Short mmCIF file of C-alpha atoms in Angstrom, two decimals:
data_model
loop_
_atom_site.label_atom_id
_atom_site.label_comp_id
_atom_site.label_asym_id
_atom_site.label_seq_id
_atom_site.Cartn_x
_atom_site.Cartn_y
_atom_site.Cartn_z
CA MET A 7 -18.46 30.79 28.99
CA LEU A 8 -20.53 27.72 29.93
CA ARG A 9 -20.36 26.48 26.31
CA ASN A 10 -16.54 26.77 26.23
CA THR A 11 -16.32 24.90 29.60
CA LEU A 12 -18.53 22.08 28.17
CA ARG A 13 -16.39 21.92 25.03
CA MET A 14 -13.19 21.62 27.15
CA THR A 15 -14.73 18.96 29.30
CA VAL A 16 -15.89 16.80 26.31
CA SER A 17 -12.48 17.26 24.66
CA LEU A 18 -10.73 16.10 27.90
CA MET A 19 -12.98 13.10 28.19
CA LEU A 20 -12.32 12.06 24.65
CA LEU A 21 -8.55 12.43 25.09
CA LEU A 22 -8.65 10.31 28.22
CA SER A 23 -10.83 7.68 26.46
CA LEU A 24 -8.31 7.53 23.54
CA ALA A 25 -5.39 7.26 25.87
CA ALA A 26 -7.04 4.42 27.81
CA GLY A 27 -7.84 2.65 24.49
CA ALA A 28 -4.22 3.05 23.39
CA GLU A 29 -2.94 1.72 26.67
CA LYS A 30 -5.24 -1.37 26.43
CA TYR A 31 -3.90 -1.95 22.87
CA ARG A 32 -0.30 -1.68 23.91
CA ALA A 33 -0.94 -4.05 26.80
CA GLY A 34 -2.55 -6.59 24.54
CA ARG A 35 -5.93 -6.30 26.21
CA PRO A 36 -8.79 -6.59 23.79
CA ASP A 37 -11.37 -3.88 23.23
CA ILE A 38 -15.03 -4.76 23.66
CA GLY A 39 -17.94 -3.54 21.57
CA ASN A 40 -21.20 -4.91 20.22
CA GLU A 41 -20.65 -8.17 22.07
CA VAL A 42 -17.47 -8.94 20.09
CA VAL A 43 -13.90 -8.98 21.33
CA ILE A 44 -11.29 -8.14 18.71
CA ALA A 45 -8.17 -10.15 19.66
CA LYS A 46 -4.73 -8.85 19.27
CA GLY A 47 -2.07 -11.26 18.03
CA ASP A 48 -1.96 -14.39 15.87
CA ILE A 49 -5.11 -16.04 14.74
CA PRO A 50 -5.71 -19.17 16.87
CA THR A 51 -5.45 -22.55 15.01
CA PRO A 52 -8.76 -24.30 14.78
CA THR A 53 -8.76 -27.76 16.49
CA GLN A 54 -8.86 -29.76 13.33
CA TYR A 55 -5.57 -28.28 12.14
CA GLN A 56 -3.58 -28.63 15.37
CA PRO A 57 -2.27 -32.18 14.54
CA ILE A 58 -0.85 -30.82 11.25
CA ILE A 59 0.96 -28.08 13.18
CA ALA A 60 2.33 -30.65 15.63
CA VAL A 61 3.62 -32.94 12.83
CA TYR A 62 5.21 -30.01 10.97
CA MET A 63 6.99 -28.73 14.04
CA LYS A 64 8.53 -32.14 14.48
CA THR A 65 9.53 -32.18 10.87
CA MET A 66 10.99 -28.75 11.27
CA GLY A 67 13.01 -29.98 14.29
CA VAL A 68 14.44 -32.82 12.29
CA GLN A 69 15.46 -30.42 9.53
CA VAL A 70 17.18 -28.04 11.97
CA ALA A 71 19.02 -30.97 13.51
CA ALA A 72 20.11 -31.99 10.01
CA ILE A 73 21.51 -28.45 9.34
CA GLU A 74 23.37 -28.61 12.64
CA ALA A 75 24.87 -31.99 11.76
CA GLN A 76 25.98 -30.78 8.27
CA LEU A 77 27.70 -27.74 9.79
CA ILE A 78 29.55 -29.94 12.25
CA THR A 79 30.55 -32.13 9.28
CA LEU A 80 31.70 -28.98 7.53
CA GLN A 81 33.92 -28.07 10.48
CA HIS A 82 35.46 -31.52 10.62
CA ALA A 83 36.17 -31.49 6.90
CA LEU A 84 37.93 -28.12 7.14
CA ASN A 85 40.04 -29.30 10.04
CA ALA A 86 40.95 -32.43 8.06
CA GLY A 87 41.90 -30.29 5.08
CA ASN A 88 39.19 -31.79 2.89
CA TRP A 89 37.94 -28.60 1.11
CA GLN A 90 35.64 -30.42 -1.34
CA ALA A 91 33.82 -32.23 1.50
CA ALA A 92 33.44 -28.95 3.30
CA GLN A 93 31.94 -27.31 0.21
CA GLN A 94 29.52 -30.23 -0.27
CA ALA A 95 28.50 -29.98 3.47
CA TYR A 96 27.67 -26.34 2.93
CA ILE A 97 25.48 -27.07 -0.08
CA GLN A 98 23.61 -29.81 1.84
CA ALA A 99 23.22 -27.72 4.95
CA HIS A 100 21.76 -24.83 2.97
CA TYR A 101 19.50 -27.18 1.08
CA ASP A 102 18.19 -28.48 4.47
CA TYR A 103 17.68 -24.92 5.55
CA GLU A 104 15.80 -23.93 2.39
CA THR A 105 13.23 -26.68 2.95
CA ILE A 106 12.00 -24.81 5.96
CA ARG A 107 13.14 -21.29 5.39
CA ALA A 108 9.73 -19.87 4.47
CA VAL A 109 8.58 -20.95 7.92
CA VAL A 110 11.74 -19.87 9.74
CA VAL A 111 10.87 -16.28 8.78
CA VAL A 112 8.01 -16.57 11.23
CA PHE A 113 10.47 -17.06 14.10
CA GLY A 114 11.47 -13.43 14.66
CA HIS A 115 14.86 -12.31 13.31
CA ALA A 116 16.20 -15.86 12.80
CA ASP A 117 16.40 -15.72 9.02
CA ARG A 118 18.06 -12.30 9.19
CA VAL A 119 20.99 -13.71 11.11
CA ILE A 120 21.17 -17.12 9.48
CA ASN A 121 20.77 -16.21 5.82
CA PRO A 122 21.61 -12.50 5.04
CA HIS A 123 23.25 -11.64 1.75
CA ALA A 124 26.28 -9.32 1.48
CA SER A 125 24.21 -6.99 -0.62
CA TYR A 126 22.14 -6.17 2.48
CA PHE A 127 25.07 -4.14 3.95
CA LEU A 128 26.81 -1.06 2.88
CA GLU A 129 30.28 -2.55 2.96
CA GLN A 130 29.01 -5.87 1.49
CA GLU A 131 31.43 -8.77 2.13
CA ARG A 132 33.69 -6.50 4.22
CA ASP A 133 30.85 -5.60 6.62
CA PRO A 134 31.16 -7.22 10.07
CA LYS A 135 27.37 -7.72 10.11
CA PHE A 136 27.71 -10.03 7.06
CA ILE A 137 27.30 -13.36 8.80
CA GLY A 138 25.41 -16.61 8.38
CA PHE A 139 25.28 -19.14 5.53
CA HIS A 140 26.50 -16.74 2.88
CA ARG A 141 29.49 -15.67 4.86
CA VAL A 142 30.49 -19.31 5.11
CA GLU A 143 29.82 -19.74 1.38
CA TYR A 144 31.97 -16.70 0.57
CA ALA A 145 34.91 -18.08 2.59
CA LEU A 146 34.53 -21.57 1.03
CA PHE A 147 33.97 -20.71 -2.60
CA SER A 148 35.43 -17.17 -3.14
CA THR A 149 38.29 -16.35 -0.78
CA ASN A 150 39.22 -19.97 0.16
CA ASP A 151 39.98 -18.69 3.69
CA LYS A 152 39.98 -21.63 6.17
CA SER A 153 40.10 -19.58 9.33
CA ASP A 154 37.33 -17.34 8.15
CA ALA A 155 35.25 -20.34 7.14
CA LEU A 156 35.74 -21.99 10.55
CA ALA A 157 34.82 -18.76 12.41
CA ALA A 158 31.80 -18.09 10.28
CA THR A 159 30.60 -21.72 10.56
CA GLN A 160 30.84 -21.55 14.38
CA ALA A 161 28.85 -18.36 14.52
CA LEU A 162 26.24 -19.82 12.18
CA LEU A 163 26.09 -22.99 14.24
CA HIS A 164 25.34 -20.92 17.31
CA ASN A 165 22.35 -19.27 15.61
CA VAL A 166 21.10 -22.53 14.23
CA GLN A 167 21.26 -24.15 17.68
CA ASP A 168 19.28 -21.13 18.99
CA LEU A 169 16.68 -21.81 16.28
CA LYS A 170 16.67 -25.51 17.32
CA GLN A 171 15.79 -24.60 20.90
CA ARG A 172 12.98 -22.27 19.74
CA VAL A 173 11.48 -24.79 17.33
CA ALA A 174 11.38 -27.33 20.20
CA VAL A 175 9.16 -25.22 22.42
CA GLU A 176 7.27 -22.83 20.09
CA THR A 177 4.47 -23.32 17.54
CA LEU A 178 2.93 -21.38 14.66
CA PRO A 179 -0.61 -20.60 13.62
CA ILE A 180 -2.13 -22.57 10.73
CA ALA A 181 -2.60 -19.38 8.66
CA LYS A 182 1.19 -18.75 8.60
CA LEU A 183 1.96 -22.37 7.80
CA VAL A 184 -0.40 -22.27 4.80
CA GLN A 185 1.11 -18.98 3.65
CA SER A 186 4.56 -20.41 3.92
CA ALA A 187 3.86 -22.91 1.05
CA ASP A 188 3.25 -19.99 -1.33
CA ASP A 189 6.16 -18.02 0.19
CA GLY A 190 8.52 -20.90 -0.53
CA ILE A 191 7.69 -20.72 -4.27
CA GLU A 192 8.03 -16.93 -4.21
CA LEU A 193 11.59 -17.41 -2.82
CA ILE A 194 12.42 -19.26 -6.02
CA LEU A 195 10.92 -16.66 -8.28
CA GLU A 196 12.51 -13.77 -6.45
CA THR A 197 16.09 -14.97 -6.17
CA LYS A 198 17.00 -18.57 -7.06
CA LEU A 199 15.62 -18.70 -10.59
CA GLY A 200 17.89 -15.77 -11.36
CA GLY A 201 20.91 -17.47 -9.68
CA ASP A 202 20.95 -14.81 -6.92
CA GLU A 203 20.84 -16.88 -3.80
CA ASN A 204 24.11 -18.73 -3.68
CA ARG A 205 26.34 -16.23 -5.60
CA TYR A 206 29.63 -17.88 -4.75
CA SER A 207 28.86 -21.60 -4.89
CA ARG A 208 26.32 -21.29 -7.72
CA SER A 209 24.16 -23.96 -6.06
CA ASP A 210 20.74 -22.32 -6.69
CA LEU A 211 19.39 -25.40 -8.46
CA ALA A 212 19.73 -27.44 -5.24
CA ASP A 213 17.86 -24.68 -3.35
CA ILE A 214 15.03 -24.56 -5.91
CA ALA A 215 14.55 -28.28 -5.26
CA ALA A 216 14.68 -27.60 -1.54
CA ASN A 217 11.98 -24.95 -1.71
CA LEU A 218 9.74 -27.27 -3.82
CA GLN A 219 10.21 -30.03 -1.26
CA GLY A 220 9.32 -27.74 1.56
CA ALA A 221 6.22 -26.40 -0.19
CA ARG A 222 5.06 -29.88 -1.13
CA GLY A 223 5.51 -31.10 2.39
CA ILE A 224 3.14 -28.44 3.65
CA VAL A 225 0.56 -29.27 0.98
CA ASP A 226 0.82 -33.02 1.73
CA GLY A 227 -0.04 -32.25 5.35
CA LEU A 228 -3.08 -30.11 4.28
CA ALA A 229 -4.27 -32.62 1.68
CA PRO A 230 -6.96 -34.36 3.91
CA PHE A 231 -8.73 -30.98 4.21
CA LEU A 232 -8.60 -30.05 0.53
CA SER A 233 -10.88 -31.11 -2.25
CA PRO A 234 -9.63 -33.97 -4.47
CA GLU A 235 -9.53 -31.51 -7.44
CA ILE A 236 -7.25 -29.12 -5.65
CA VAL A 237 -4.95 -31.95 -4.48
CA THR A 238 -4.79 -33.46 -7.98
CA SER A 239 -4.03 -30.08 -9.52
CA LEU A 240 -1.24 -29.30 -7.04
CA ASN A 241 0.33 -32.80 -7.35
CA THR A 242 0.32 -32.39 -11.10
CA GLN A 243 2.05 -29.05 -10.90
CA PHE A 244 4.67 -30.25 -8.46
CA ASP A 245 5.34 -33.34 -10.60
CA ALA A 246 5.82 -31.17 -13.70
CA LEU A 247 8.35 -29.03 -11.82
CA ASP A 248 10.13 -32.13 -10.46
CA SER A 249 10.33 -33.47 -13.99
CA VAL A 250 12.28 -30.43 -15.17
CA MET A 251 14.54 -30.42 -12.13
CA ALA A 252 15.43 -34.08 -12.59
CA ASN A 253 17.32 -33.13 -15.71
CA TYR A 254 19.80 -31.24 -13.51
CA ARG A 255 20.44 -33.91 -10.91
CA SER A 256 23.31 -36.33 -11.08
CA ALA A 257 23.12 -40.09 -10.50
CA GLN A 258 24.50 -39.36 -6.95
CA GLY A 259 21.60 -36.97 -6.26
CA GLN A 260 23.64 -33.79 -6.49
CA TYR A 261 22.28 -30.78 -8.47
CA PHE A 262 24.39 -29.17 -11.25
CA ARG A 263 25.69 -25.60 -11.09
CA TYR A 264 23.15 -22.88 -11.92
CA GLU A 265 24.96 -22.03 -15.21
CA GLN A 266 23.87 -25.39 -16.62
CA LEU A 267 20.22 -24.49 -16.48
CA SER A 268 19.09 -23.97 -20.07
CA ARG A 269 17.24 -20.79 -21.13
CA ARG A 270 14.31 -22.93 -22.32
CA ASP A 271 13.98 -24.73 -18.97
CA LYS A 272 14.40 -21.49 -17.05
CA HIS A 273 11.37 -20.05 -18.90
CA LYS A 274 9.45 -23.25 -18.39
CA LEU A 275 10.20 -23.24 -14.67
CA TYR A 276 9.13 -19.60 -14.45
CA ALA A 277 5.78 -20.31 -16.04
CA GLN A 278 5.14 -23.39 -13.95
CA LEU A 279 6.21 -21.77 -10.69
CA THR A 280 4.00 -18.68 -11.39
CA GLN A 281 1.01 -21.03 -11.92
CA LEU A 282 1.84 -22.97 -8.72
CA ALA A 283 2.18 -19.78 -6.66
CA GLN A 284 -1.25 -18.63 -7.81
CA THR A 285 -2.82 -22.01 -6.92
CA LEU A 286 -1.11 -21.98 -3.47
CA SER A 287 -2.32 -18.42 -2.81
CA GLY A 288 -5.91 -19.77 -2.88
CA LEU A 289 -5.35 -22.40 -0.19
CA ARG A 290 -6.31 -20.18 2.72
CA ALA A 291 -9.68 -19.47 1.13
CA ALA A 292 -10.15 -23.17 0.25
CA LEU A 293 -9.44 -24.16 3.88
CA LYS A 294 -11.67 -21.31 5.17
CA ILE A 295 -8.83 -20.02 7.36
CA ASP A 296 -9.56 -16.38 8.36
CA VAL A 297 -7.03 -13.65 8.31
CA TYR A 298 -8.92 -11.82 11.08
CA TYR A 299 -10.48 -13.56 14.00
CA LYS A 300 -13.25 -12.38 16.31
CA TYR A 301 -14.10 -13.75 19.73
CA ARG A 302 -17.61 -13.49 21.07
CA ASN A 303 -17.70 -11.77 24.44
CA GLU A 304 -19.10 -14.58 26.57
CA PRO A 305 -19.90 -14.00 30.19
#
């Protein structure tokens, strides 16, 4: 009898302890053990990297403002009946977005409302949840529907302006910025190299260039903290990719349609991008940026 009572008491104490631990976890309060506090949330950015984050957030703000400006230009072009100018404004706006897209993903659901594809939804282009850049693209390059293009652009502009406000007041940890350089290259490998990003405008080559620009911008900011060997290797790889992409850019700076990418250059880009992604994936280790962070429990 006494033994059973003791078992029940121990079990109850254990359950209460687990419940308290779970409550602390949900509330964001750290657990303490062995003089170490395990923090919940993002890894704090070490002091030496904080200026890089500040500069990047300003750059990001400039890019979001550029997207906003291009979307307003798009609206004006549509209202003036200049369809070609509206299409070009779309391509430029999406280019500006792709330079920062890998980082935008960090900002909650922003990318999901700004850049979803029709294939994400059961009813595809007919689905009312199909909004954002590609809804505008669909109206401009597929259905040629002015009223739909104007409505979709206005909705997109609203979400871009929301992102603009968030970028102005928020920040991001250094670990996620470093990861974003690699993620930008993965975006090319996963969709754009196969022509699957801009399915109606066929402007994936422009977006490949944008992702490369975005990744290189992050690397340039990190360069003072990297070894000369790593910096030289990365610059050589970026230069090789830029050399291939230059063959598909007009004298006016506009990129050709995806279909003009030769099979040989597509294979070359795939090999070079794969190598670059592998190099970028090692940056966090090279910079000694931890994935998990422990705080000492100081009195």
